[in-house]
Structures are given as C-alpha cells and as structure tokens.
Amino acid sequence: MNGVGRPEGQAAGGRCAYQGAPGAFSHEACLDLRPWDEPVAYETFDAALAALFAGEVHCALIPVENSTIGRVEPAATLVEQSGLVQVSDVWRPIRLALMAPHGASLRSVKTAESHPIALRQCPASLASLGIEAVEAFDTAGAARAVAEAGDPARAAVAPARAAEVYDLSILRNDLQDSSDNRTRFVLLSRPEG
C-alpha cells in the first residue's frame, strides 16, 4: 500500500477525522493528502476512531510510526486493536518549527510546548538552545496556547503552518534532530458489512 488517494468510485467531499487542533501535522496531512475531504479535528486518537465507528466521518488519517522515535503511541496500538480497515498508508516528512508570539526571540524563550512525540524528535536542538521542553496534548494546540498567552518566554514546537493559523513568528525552522524525520500515516475506514 502506498499513498492515500481517493479510491476509484469514491465520491468527493467526505469527512476525514484526525487527532489534534487545526494546524497539527495530522491536519496538514489531511489537507495535503485528502484535499477533497473536510478535515474534522478530535482531541484524542480514541475520539477520532470512535467518530469513524459512529459514522460521523467516512475515514480517519492517523500517525502510527516515526522514523526517529519508532511507534507513535497510543495511536499505533489503538489502530491495531480497532478492527478498522487500513485502506492505505504514506510516509510524510516532518519538519518541526519553533514558534512564539511576535516580538519574542531565541533569547527570550525559556520553554517550548508540544506533543510528547514531537518533543522526542528534537531534544538535542532544544537543549542546544537552552529551552526546556513542556508536554502538551497536541502540536497545534500548543501553538494556540502560546498565541493566547502572548508570553515571549513561551514557544511551541509545531508545523510551520500552525504559525500561520495562530499568528506566531517562526524563530527556527527544521528543529528536528534528524534531517530525515518522517511519519507514517494510515488511512482507515469502517469494515464492510
């Protein structure tokens, strides 16, 4: 299996579940890989999969593996135990950006908030900047929280697109420790019958 294109005969304009806030890597994957679908955000992987089972959405795009850290948990286990059909999968490059409110600088930033999986992809980069990692429920959710706080000592680690969504300044691109940082996303649907 490779890619998450629209299967032959499938109508355009469905709904695709993802975990996270708008601007998250999973949201970005939905926009780029399923542009004909409406991306629908859920706070947890459980909630995204439950929405698929309930028929609120027709598919879900879930990250299950990362080239730097291995399995993305709890997502990988939830997918394996779900009984859902894996339609396809695709590896996507993951580029982490350090973002903060306008006027902040690398000198003013003391903490960087993000999903634990994202933080595990850039510990050396954060350490070299003297920035403390702070876990949050989601990459884009962290960006939203940093934007709302407006504190120049707080930054987020998230996709560059999140800086646009939440009106933040990017202080550093390519924060990931590995230049070949990639995540495998699986496209899931309900079983037939």
Coordinates of N, CA, C and O in Angstrom, one line a residue:
M1 N 0.8 -1.2 0.0 CA 0.0 0.0 0.0 C 0.9 1.2 0.0 O 1.9 1.3 0.7
N2 N 0.5 2.2 -0.8 CA 1.3 3.4 -0.8 C 0.4 4.6 -1.2 O -0.3 4.5 -2.2
G3 N 0.4 5.7 -0.5 CA -0.4 6.8 -0.8 C -1.8 6.7 -0.2 O -2.3 5.7 0.2
V4 N -2.5 7.9 -0.2 CA -3.8 7.9 0.4 C -4.8 8.6 -0.5 O -5.6 9.4 -0.1
G5 N -4.6 8.3 -1.8 CA -5.5 9.0 -2.8 C -6.9 8.5 -2.7 O -7.2 7.5 -2.1
R6 N -7.8 9.2 -3.4 CA -9.2 8.8 -3.5 C -9.4 7.5 -4.3 O -9.0 7.5 -5.4
P7 N -10.0 6.5 -3.7 CA -10.2 5.3 -4.4 C -11.2 5.5 -5.6 O -12.0 6.4 -5.5
E8 N -11.1 4.7 -6.6 CA -12.0 4.8 -7.7 C -13.4 4.6 -7.3 O -13.7 3.8 -6.5
G9 N -14.2 5.5 -7.8 CA -15.7 5.4 -7.5 C -16.1 6.1 -6.2 O -17.2 6.2 -5.9
Q10 N -15.1 6.5 -5.3 CA -15.5 7.2 -4.1 C -15.8 8.6 -4.4 O -15.1 9.3 -5.1
A11 N -16.9 9.1 -3.9 CA -17.4 10.4 -4.1 C -16.5 11.4 -3.4 O -15.9 11.1 -2.3
A12 N -16.4 12.6 -3.9 CA -15.6 13.7 -3.3 C -16.4 14.3 -2.2 O -17.7 14.1 -2.1
G13 N -15.8 15.0 -1.3 CA -16.5 15.8 -0.3 C -16.8 15.0 0.9 O -17.8 15.4 1.6
G14 N -16.1 14.0 1.3 CA -16.3 13.3 2.6 C -15.8 14.0 3.8 O -15.3 15.2 3.6
R15 N -15.7 13.4 4.9 CA -15.2 13.9 6.1 C -14.1 13.0 6.6 O -14.3 11.8 6.7
C16 N -12.9 13.5 6.9 CA -11.8 12.7 7.4 C -11.4 13.2 8.8 O -11.1 14.3 9.0
A17 N -11.4 12.2 9.8 CA -11.0 12.5 11.1 C -9.5 12.6 11.3 O -8.8 11.8 10.7
Y18 N -9.1 13.4 12.2 CA -7.7 13.4 12.6 C -7.6 13.9 14.1 O -8.5 14.5 14.6
Q19 N -6.5 13.5 14.7 CA -6.3 13.9 16.1 C -5.5 15.2 16.1 O -4.5 15.4 15.4
G20 N -6.0 16.2 16.9 CA -5.2 17.4 17.1 C -6.1 18.6 16.8 O -7.2 18.5 16.4
A21 N -5.5 19.8 16.9 CA -6.1 21.1 16.6 C -5.8 21.5 15.2 O -4.8 20.9 14.6
P22 N -6.5 22.4 14.6 CA -6.1 22.9 13.2 C -4.7 23.4 13.2 O -4.3 24.0 14.2
G23 N -3.9 23.0 12.2 CA -2.5 23.3 12.1 C -1.6 22.2 12.6 O -0.4 22.3 12.4
A24 N -2.2 21.1 13.2 CA -1.4 20.0 13.6 C -0.8 19.2 12.4 O -1.3 19.4 11.3
F25 N 0.2 18.3 12.6 CA 0.7 17.5 11.5 C -0.4 16.7 10.8 O -0.4 16.5 9.6
S26 N -1.3 16.1 11.6 CA -2.3 15.3 11.1 C -3.3 16.1 10.3 O -3.8 15.7 9.2
H27 N -3.6 17.3 10.7 CA -4.4 18.3 9.9 C -3.8 18.6 8.6 O -4.4 18.6 7.5
E28 N -2.5 18.9 8.7 CA -1.7 19.2 7.5 C -1.7 18.0 6.5 O -1.9 18.2 5.3
A29 N -1.6 16.8 7.0 CA -1.7 15.6 6.2 C -3.0 15.4 5.5 O -3.1 15.1 4.3
C30 N -4.1 15.7 6.3 CA -5.5 15.7 5.7 C -5.6 16.7 4.5 O -6.1 16.4 3.5
L31 N -5.1 17.9 4.8 CA -5.2 19.0 3.7 C -4.4 18.6 2.5 O -4.9 18.8 1.4
D32 N -3.2 18.1 2.7 CA -2.4 17.8 1.6 C -2.7 16.5 0.8 O -2.6 16.4 -0.4
L33 N -3.1 15.5 1.6 CA -3.4 14.1 1.0 C -4.8 13.9 0.7 O -5.1 13.0 -0.2
R34 N -5.8 14.6 1.3 CA -7.2 14.4 1.0 C -7.9 15.7 0.8 O -8.8 16.0 1.6
P35 N -7.4 16.5 -0.2 CA -8.0 17.8 -0.3 C -9.5 17.9 -0.6 O -10.1 18.9 -0.5
W36 N -10.0 16.8 -1.1 CA -11.5 16.7 -1.4 C -12.3 16.5 -0.2 O -13.5 16.6 -0.2
D37 N -11.7 16.1 0.9 CA -12.4 15.8 2.2 C -12.4 17.0 3.1 O -11.4 17.8 3.1
E38 N -13.4 17.1 4.0 CA -13.4 18.1 5.1 C -12.6 17.5 6.2 O -13.0 16.5 6.8
P39 N -11.5 18.1 6.7 CA -10.8 17.6 7.9 C -11.6 17.9 9.1 O -12.1 19.0 9.3
V40 N -11.7 16.9 10.0 CA -12.5 17.1 11.2 C -11.6 16.8 12.4 O -11.1 15.6 12.5
A41 N -11.4 17.7 13.3 CA -10.5 17.6 14.4 C -11.1 16.9 15.6 O -12.3 17.2 15.9
Y42 N -10.3 16.1 16.3 CA -10.7 15.4 17.5 C -9.5 15.5 18.5 O -8.4 15.5 18.1
E43 N -9.8 15.7 19.8 CA -8.8 15.9 20.7 C -7.9 14.7 21.0 O -6.7 14.9 21.2
T44 N -8.5 13.5 20.9 CA -7.7 12.3 21.1 C -7.8 11.3 20.0 O -8.7 11.4 19.1
F45 N -6.9 10.4 19.9 CA -6.9 9.3 18.9 C -8.2 8.5 19.1 O -8.8 8.1 18.1
D46 N -8.5 8.2 20.4 CA -9.7 7.4 20.7 C -10.9 8.1 20.1 O -11.8 7.4 19.5
A47 N -11.0 9.4 20.3 CA -12.2 10.1 19.8 C -12.3 10.1 18.3 O -13.4 10.0 17.7
A48 N -11.2 10.2 17.6 CA -11.1 10.2 16.1 C -11.6 8.8 15.6 O -12.4 8.8 14.7
L49 N -11.1 7.8 16.2 CA -11.5 6.4 15.8 C -13.0 6.2 16.2 O -13.7 5.5 15.4
A50 N -13.5 6.6 17.3 CA -14.9 6.5 17.7 C -15.8 7.2 16.7 O -16.9 6.7 16.4
A51 N -15.4 8.3 16.2 CA -16.1 9.1 15.2 C -16.3 8.3 13.9 O -17.4 8.3 13.3
L52 N -15.2 7.6 13.6 CA -15.3 6.8 12.4 C -16.3 5.6 12.6 O -17.1 5.3 11.7
F53 N -16.2 4.9 13.7 CA -17.1 3.8 14.0 C -18.5 4.3 14.0 O -19.4 3.6 13.6
A54 N -18.8 5.5 14.6 CA -20.1 6.1 14.7 C -20.7 6.6 13.4 O -21.8 7.0 13.3
G55 N -19.8 6.7 12.3 CA -20.3 7.2 11.1 C -20.3 8.7 10.9 O -20.9 9.2 10.0
E56 N -19.7 9.4 11.9 CA -19.6 10.9 11.8 C -18.7 11.3 10.7 O -18.8 12.4 10.2
V57 N -17.7 10.5 10.4 CA -16.7 10.7 9.3 C -16.6 9.4 8.5 O -17.1 8.3 9.0
H58 N -16.1 9.5 7.3 CA -16.0 8.3 6.5 C -14.6 7.7 6.5 O -14.4 6.6 6.0
C59 N -13.6 8.4 7.0 CA -12.3 7.9 7.1 C -11.6 8.6 8.3 O -12.0 9.6 8.7
A60 N -10.4 8.1 8.6 CA -9.5 8.7 9.6 C -8.1 8.6 9.1 O -7.7 7.5 8.6
L61 N -7.3 9.6 9.4 CA -5.9 9.6 9.0 C -5.1 9.7 10.3 O -5.2 10.7 11.0
I62 N -4.4 8.6 10.6 CA -3.7 8.5 12.0 C -2.2 8.2 11.8 O -1.9 7.3 11.1
P63 N -1.4 9.0 12.6 CA 0.1 8.7 12.5 C 0.3 7.4 13.4 O -0.1 7.3 14.5
V64 N 1.1 6.5 12.9 CA 1.4 5.3 13.7 C 2.9 5.0 13.9 O 3.3 4.2 14.7
E65 N 3.8 5.6 13.1 CA 5.2 5.3 13.2 C 6.0 6.6 12.8 O 5.6 7.3 11.9
N66 N 7.1 6.8 13.5 CA 8.0 7.9 13.2 C 9.4 7.4 13.0 O 9.9 6.5 13.7
S67 N 10.1 7.9 12.0 CA 11.5 7.4 11.7 C 12.5 7.6 12.8 O 13.5 6.9 12.9
T68 N 12.2 8.6 13.6 CA 13.2 9.0 14.7 C 12.9 8.2 16.0 O 13.8 7.7 16.6
I69 N 11.6 8.1 16.3 CA 11.3 7.6 17.6 C 10.6 6.2 17.6 O 10.4 5.6 18.6
G70 N 10.2 5.7 16.4 CA 9.5 4.4 16.3 C 8.0 4.6 16.4 O 7.5 5.5 15.8
R71 N 7.3 3.7 17.0 CA 5.9 3.7 17.1 C 5.3 4.9 17.7 O 5.9 5.4 18.7
V72 N 4.3 5.5 17.2 CA 3.6 6.6 17.8 C 2.5 6.0 18.6 O 1.5 5.4 18.1
E73 N 2.7 6.1 19.9 CA 1.7 5.6 20.9 C 0.9 6.7 21.6 O 1.5 7.8 21.7
P74 N -0.3 6.5 21.9 CA -1.1 5.2 21.8 C -1.7 4.9 20.5 O -2.4 3.9 20.3
A75 N -1.5 5.8 19.5 CA -2.1 5.7 18.2 C -1.9 4.3 17.5 O -2.9 3.7 17.1
A76 N -0.7 3.8 17.5 CA -0.4 2.5 16.8 C -1.2 1.4 17.4 O -1.8 0.6 16.7
T77 N -1.2 1.3 18.7 CA -1.9 0.2 19.4 C -3.4 0.3 19.2 O -4.1 -0.7 18.9
L78 N -3.9 1.5 19.3 CA -5.4 1.8 19.1 C -5.8 1.3 17.7 O -6.8 0.7 17.5
V79 N -5.0 1.7 16.7 CA -5.3 1.3 15.3 C -5.2 -0.2 15.2 O -6.2 -0.8 14.6
E80 N -4.2 -0.9 15.7 CA -4.1 -2.3 15.6 C -5.3 -3.1 16.3 O -5.7 -4.1 15.8
Q81 N -5.8 -2.5 17.4 CA -6.9 -3.2 18.1 C -8.3 -2.7 17.7 O -9.2 -3.3 18.1
S82 N -8.3 -1.8 16.7 CA -9.6 -1.2 16.4 C -10.5 -2.1 15.5 O -11.7 -1.9 15.6
G83 N -9.9 -2.9 14.7 CA -10.8 -3.7 13.8 C -11.1 -2.9 12.5 O -11.9 -3.4 11.7
L84 N -10.6 -1.7 12.4 CA -10.8 -0.8 11.2 C -10.0 -1.3 10.1 O -9.0 -2.0 10.3
V85 N -10.4 -1.0 8.9 CA -9.7 -1.4 7.7 C -8.6 -0.4 7.3 O -8.9 0.8 7.2
Q86 N -7.4 -0.8 7.2 CA -6.3 0.1 6.7 C -6.4 0.1 5.2 O -6.0 -0.8 4.5
V87 N -6.8 1.2 4.7 CA -7.0 1.4 3.2 C -5.7 1.7 2.5 O -5.4 1.1 1.5
S88 N -4.8 2.5 3.1 CA -3.5 2.8 2.6 C -2.7 3.5 3.6 O -3.1 3.7 4.7
D89 N -1.4 3.7 3.3 CA -0.5 4.4 4.2 C 0.5 5.2 3.4 O 0.7 5.0 2.2
V90 N 1.1 6.2 4.0 CA 2.1 7.0 3.4 C 3.1 7.6 4.4 O 2.6 7.9 5.5
W91 N 4.3 7.7 4.0 CA 5.3 8.3 4.9 C 5.4 9.8 4.4 O 5.5 10.1 3.2
R92 N 5.4 10.7 5.4 CA 5.5 12.1 5.1 C 6.6 12.8 5.9 O 6.9 12.4 7.1
P93 N 7.4 13.7 5.3 CA 8.5 14.4 6.0 C 7.8 15.2 7.1 O 6.8 15.8 6.9
I94 N 8.5 15.2 8.2 CA 8.0 16.0 9.4 C 9.1 17.1 9.7 O 10.2 16.7 10.1
R95 N 8.8 18.3 9.5 CA 9.7 19.4 9.8 C 9.1 20.2 11.0 O 8.0 20.8 10.9
L96 N 9.8 20.3 12.1 CA 9.4 21.0 13.3 C 9.9 22.4 13.2 O 11.0 22.7 12.9
A97 N 9.0 23.3 13.6 CA 9.3 24.8 13.7 C 9.1 25.2 15.2 O 8.2 24.8 15.8
L98 N 10.0 26.1 15.6 CA 9.9 26.7 16.9 C 9.2 28.1 16.7 O 9.8 28.9 15.9
M99 N 8.1 28.3 17.3 CA 7.3 29.5 17.1 C 6.9 30.1 18.4 O 6.7 29.4 19.4
A100 N 6.8 31.5 18.4 CA 6.5 32.2 19.6 C 5.7 33.5 19.2 O 5.6 33.8 18.0
P101 N 5.2 34.2 20.2 CA 4.5 35.4 19.9 C 5.4 36.4 19.2 O 6.6 36.4 19.4
H102 N 4.8 37.3 18.4 CA 5.6 38.4 17.7 C 6.3 39.2 18.8 O 5.8 39.5 19.9
G103 N 7.6 39.5 18.5 CA 8.4 40.2 19.5 C 9.3 39.3 20.3 O 10.3 39.8 20.9
A104 N 9.0 38.0 20.4 CA 9.8 37.1 21.1 C 11.1 36.8 20.3 O 11.1 37.0 19.1
S105 N 12.1 36.3 21.0 CA 13.4 35.9 20.3 C 13.9 34.6 21.0 O 13.4 34.2 22.0
L106 N 14.9 34.1 20.4 CA 15.5 32.9 20.9 C 16.1 33.2 22.3 O 16.1 32.3 23.2
R107 N 16.5 34.4 22.6 CA 17.0 34.8 23.9 C 15.8 34.8 24.9 O 16.0 34.5 26.1
S108 N 14.6 35.3 24.5 CA 13.5 35.4 25.5 C 12.8 34.1 25.8 O 12.2 34.0 26.9
V109 N 12.9 33.2 24.9 CA 12.2 31.9 25.1 C 12.8 31.0 26.1 O 14.0 30.7 26.0
K110 N 12.1 30.6 27.1 CA 12.6 29.7 28.1 C 12.0 28.3 28.0 O 12.6 27.3 28.4
T111 N 10.8 28.1 27.5 CA 10.1 26.8 27.4 C 9.5 26.7 26.0 O 9.2 27.6 25.3
A112 N 9.4 25.4 25.5 CA 8.8 25.1 24.3 C 7.8 24.0 24.5 O 8.1 22.9 25.0
E113 N 6.5 24.2 24.2 CA 5.5 23.3 24.4 C 5.1 22.5 23.1 O 5.2 23.1 22.0
S114 N 4.8 21.2 23.3 CA 4.4 20.4 22.1 C 3.9 19.1 22.6 O 4.1 18.7 23.8
H115 N 3.4 18.3 21.7 CA 3.0 16.9 21.9 C 4.3 16.2 22.3 O 5.4 16.4 21.7
P116 N 4.2 15.2 23.2 CA 5.4 14.5 23.7 C 6.1 13.8 22.5 O 7.4 13.7 22.5
I117 N 5.4 13.3 21.5 CA 6.0 12.6 20.3 C 6.9 13.6 19.6 O 8.0 13.3 19.2
A118 N 6.4 14.9 19.4 CA 7.2 15.9 18.7 C 8.4 16.3 19.5 O 9.5 16.5 19.0
L119 N 8.2 16.4 20.8 CA 9.4 16.8 21.7 C 10.5 15.7 21.6 O 11.7 16.1 21.8
R120 N 10.1 14.5 21.5 CA 11.1 13.4 21.4 C 11.9 13.4 20.1 O 12.8 12.7 19.9
Q121 N 11.4 14.2 19.1 CA 12.1 14.4 17.8 C 13.1 15.5 17.8 O 13.8 15.7 16.8
C122 N 13.2 16.3 18.9 CA 14.1 17.5 18.8 C 14.8 17.8 20.2 O 15.1 18.9 20.4
P123 N 15.1 16.8 21.0 CA 15.7 17.1 22.3 C 17.0 17.8 22.2 O 17.3 18.7 23.0
A124 N 17.9 17.3 21.3 CA 19.2 17.9 21.2 C 19.1 19.4 20.7 O 19.8 20.2 21.2
S125 N 18.2 19.7 19.8 CA 18.0 21.0 19.3 C 17.6 22.0 20.4 O 18.1 23.1 20.6
L126 N 16.6 21.5 21.2 CA 16.1 22.3 22.3 C 17.2 22.5 23.3 O 17.3 23.6 23.8
A127 N 17.9 21.5 23.7 CA 19.0 21.6 24.7 C 20.0 22.6 24.2 O 20.5 23.4 25.0
S128 N 20.4 22.5 22.9 CA 21.4 23.5 22.4 C 21.0 24.9 22.5 O 21.8 25.8 22.6
L129 N 19.7 25.1 22.5 CA 19.1 26.5 22.6 C 18.9 26.9 24.1 O 18.4 28.0 24.4
G130 N 19.0 25.9 25.0 CA 18.8 26.2 26.4 C 17.3 26.3 26.7 O 16.9 27.0 27.7
I131 N 16.4 25.6 26.0 CA 15.0 25.7 26.1 C 14.5 24.4 26.7 O 14.8 23.3 26.3
E132 N 13.6 24.6 27.7 CA 13.0 23.4 28.4 C 11.8 23.0 27.7 O 10.9 23.8 27.3
A133 N 11.7 21.6 27.5 CA 10.5 21.0 26.8 C 9.4 20.9 27.8 O 9.5 20.5 29.0
V134 N 8.1 21.3 27.4 CA 6.9 21.1 28.2 C 5.9 20.4 27.4 O 5.5 20.8 26.3
E135 N 5.4 19.3 27.9 CA 4.4 18.5 27.2 C 3.0 19.1 27.1 O 2.6 19.7 28.1
A136 N 2.4 19.0 25.9 CA 1.1 19.5 25.7 C 0.3 18.4 24.9 O 0.9 17.4 24.5
F137 N -1.0 18.5 24.8 CA -1.8 17.5 24.2 C -1.6 17.4 22.7 O -1.9 16.3 22.1
D138 N -1.1 18.4 22.1 CA -1.0 18.4 20.6 C 0.0 19.5 20.2 O 0.1 20.5 20.9
T139 N 0.6 19.4 19.0 CA 1.5 20.4 18.5 C 0.8 21.7 18.2 O 1.2 22.8 18.7
A140 N -0.3 21.6 17.5 CA -1.0 22.9 17.1 C -1.8 23.4 18.3 O -1.9 24.6 18.5
G141 N -2.2 22.5 19.2 CA -2.8 23.0 20.5 C -1.9 23.8 21.3 O -2.2 24.8 21.9
A142 N -0.6 23.4 21.3 CA 0.5 24.1 22.0 C 0.6 25.5 21.3 O 0.8 26.5 22.0
A143 N 0.6 25.5 20.0 CA 0.8 26.8 19.3 C -0.4 27.7 19.7 O -0.1 28.9 19.9
R144 N -1.6 27.2 19.7 CA -2.7 28.0 20.1 C -2.6 28.6 21.5 O -2.8 29.7 21.7
A145 N -2.2 27.7 22.4 CA -2.0 28.1 23.8 C -0.9 29.2 24.0 O -1.1 30.2 24.7
V146 N 0.2 29.1 23.2 CA 1.3 30.1 23.2 C 0.8 31.4 22.7 O 1.1 32.5 23.2
A147 N 0.0 31.3 21.6 CA -0.5 32.5 21.0 C -1.5 33.2 21.9 O -1.4 34.5 22.1
E148 N -2.3 32.5 22.6 CA -3.3 33.1 23.5 C -2.6 33.7 24.7 O -3.0 34.7 25.2
A149 N -1.5 33.1 25.2 CA -0.8 33.6 26.4 C 0.0 34.9 26.1 O 0.1 35.8 26.9
G150 N 0.5 34.9 24.8 CA 1.3 36.1 24.4 C 2.5 36.4 25.2 O 3.1 37.5 25.3
D151 N 3.1 35.3 25.9 CA 4.3 35.4 26.7 C 5.5 35.2 25.9 O 5.7 34.1 25.4
P152 N 6.4 36.1 25.8 CA 7.6 35.9 25.0 C 8.6 34.9 25.5 O 9.6 34.5 24.8
A153 N 8.3 34.4 26.7 CA 9.2 33.3 27.3 C 8.7 31.9 26.9 O 9.3 30.9 27.1
R154 N 7.5 31.9 26.3 CA 6.8 30.6 25.9 C 6.9 30.5 24.4 O 6.5 31.4 23.6
A155 N 7.3 29.3 23.9 CA 7.2 28.9 22.5 C 6.5 27.6 22.3 O 6.3 26.9 23.3
A156 N 6.3 27.3 21.0 CA 5.7 26.0 20.7 C 6.5 25.3 19.6 O 7.2 26.0 18.8
V157 N 6.5 24.0 19.6 CA 7.1 23.2 18.6 C 6.0 22.6 17.8 O 5.2 21.8 18.3
A158 N 5.9 23.0 16.5 CA 4.7 22.6 15.7 C 5.0 22.7 14.2 O 6.1 23.3 13.9
P159 N 4.1 22.3 13.3 CA 4.4 22.5 11.9 C 4.3 24.0 11.6 O 3.6 24.8 12.3
A160 N 5.1 24.5 10.6 CA 5.1 25.9 10.2 C 3.7 26.4 9.9 O 3.5 27.6 10.2
R161 N 2.9 25.6 9.4 CA 1.5 26.0 9.1 C 0.8 26.5 10.3 O -0.1 27.4 10.3
A162 N 1.1 25.9 11.5 CA 0.4 26.3 12.7 C 0.8 27.8 13.1 O 0.0 28.5 13.7
A163 N 2.0 28.3 12.7 CA 2.3 29.7 12.9 C 1.4 30.6 12.1 O 1.0 31.6 12.6
E164 N 1.0 30.2 10.9 CA 0.1 31.0 10.1 C -1.3 30.9 10.8 O -1.9 32.0 10.9
V165 N -1.7 29.7 11.2 CA -3.1 29.6 11.8 C -3.2 30.5 13.0 O -4.3 31.1 13.3
Y166 N -2.2 30.5 13.9 CA -2.3 31.2 15.2 C -1.5 32.5 15.3 O -1.3 33.0 16.4
D167 N -1.0 33.0 14.1 CA -0.4 34.3 14.0 C 0.9 34.4 15.0 O 1.0 35.2 15.8
L168 N 1.8 33.4 14.8 CA 3.0 33.4 15.6 C 4.2 33.6 14.7 O 4.1 33.4 13.5
S169 N 5.3 34.0 15.2 CA 6.6 34.2 14.5 C 7.4 32.9 14.6 O 7.5 32.3 15.7
I170 N 8.0 32.4 13.5 CA 8.8 31.3 13.5 C 10.3 31.8 13.9 O 10.8 32.6 13.2
L171 N 10.8 31.2 15.0 CA 12.1 31.6 15.4 C 13.2 30.7 14.8 O 14.3 31.1 14.7
R172 N 12.8 29.4 14.5 CA 13.7 28.5 13.9 C 13.0 27.4 13.2 O 12.0 26.8 13.7
N173 N 13.4 27.1 12.0 CA 12.8 26.0 11.2 C 13.7 24.8 11.3 O 14.8 24.9 11.8
D174 N 13.2 23.7 10.9 CA 14.0 22.4 10.9 C 14.6 22.2 12.3 O 15.8 21.9 12.4
L175 N 13.8 22.2 13.3 CA 14.2 22.0 14.7 C 14.4 20.5 15.0 O 15.1 20.1 15.9
Q176 N 13.9 19.6 14.1 CA 14.0 18.2 14.4 C 15.5 17.8 14.3 O 16.3 18.4 13.6
D177 N 15.9 16.8 15.2 CA 17.3 16.4 15.3 C 17.7 15.6 14.0 O 18.9 15.7 13.7
S178 N 16.8 14.9 13.4 CA 17.2 14.1 12.2 C 16.7 14.8 10.9 O 15.5 15.2 10.9
S179 N 17.6 15.0 10.0 CA 17.2 15.6 8.7 C 16.2 14.8 7.9 O 15.5 15.2 7.0
D180 N 16.1 13.5 8.2 CA 15.3 12.5 7.5 C 14.1 12.1 8.4 O 13.6 11.0 8.4
N181 N 13.6 13.1 9.2 CA 12.5 12.8 10.1 C 11.2 12.7 9.3 O 10.7 13.6 8.6
R182 N 10.5 11.5 9.4 CA 9.3 11.2 8.7 C 8.3 10.5 9.6 O 8.7 9.8 10.5
T183 N 7.0 10.6 9.3 CA 6.0 9.9 10.0 C 5.1 9.1 9.0 O 4.8 9.7 7.9
R184 N 4.7 7.9 9.4 CA 3.8 7.1 8.5 C 2.4 7.3 9.1 O 2.1 7.1 10.2
F185 N 1.5 7.7 8.1 CA 0.1 7.9 8.4 C -0.6 6.8 7.8 O -0.3 6.4 6.6
V186 N -1.7 6.2 8.4 CA -2.5 5.2 7.8 C -3.9 5.8 7.7 O -4.4 6.6 8.5
L187 N -4.5 5.5 6.5 CA -5.9 5.9 6.2 C -6.8 4.7 6.6 O -6.6 3.6 6.1
L188 N -7.8 5.0 7.5 CA -8.7 3.9 8.0 C -10.1 4.1 7.5 O -10.5 5.3 7.4
S189 N -10.8 3.0 7.3 CA -12.2 3.1 7.1 C -12.9 2.0 7.9 O -12.3 1.1 8.4
R190 N -14.3 2.1 7.9 CA -15.0 1.0 8.6 C -15.0 -0.2 7.8 O -15.0 -0.2 6.6
P191 N -15.1 -1.4 8.5 CA -15.2 -2.6 7.8 C -16.5 -2.7 7.0 O -17.5 -2.1 7.4
E192 N -16.5 -3.4 5.9 CA -17.8 -3.5 5.1 C -18.7 -4.5 5.8 O -18.2 -5.4 6.5
G193 N -20.0 -4.3 5.6 CA -21.0 -5.2 6.2 C -21.5 -4.9 7.5 O -21.5 -4.3 8.3

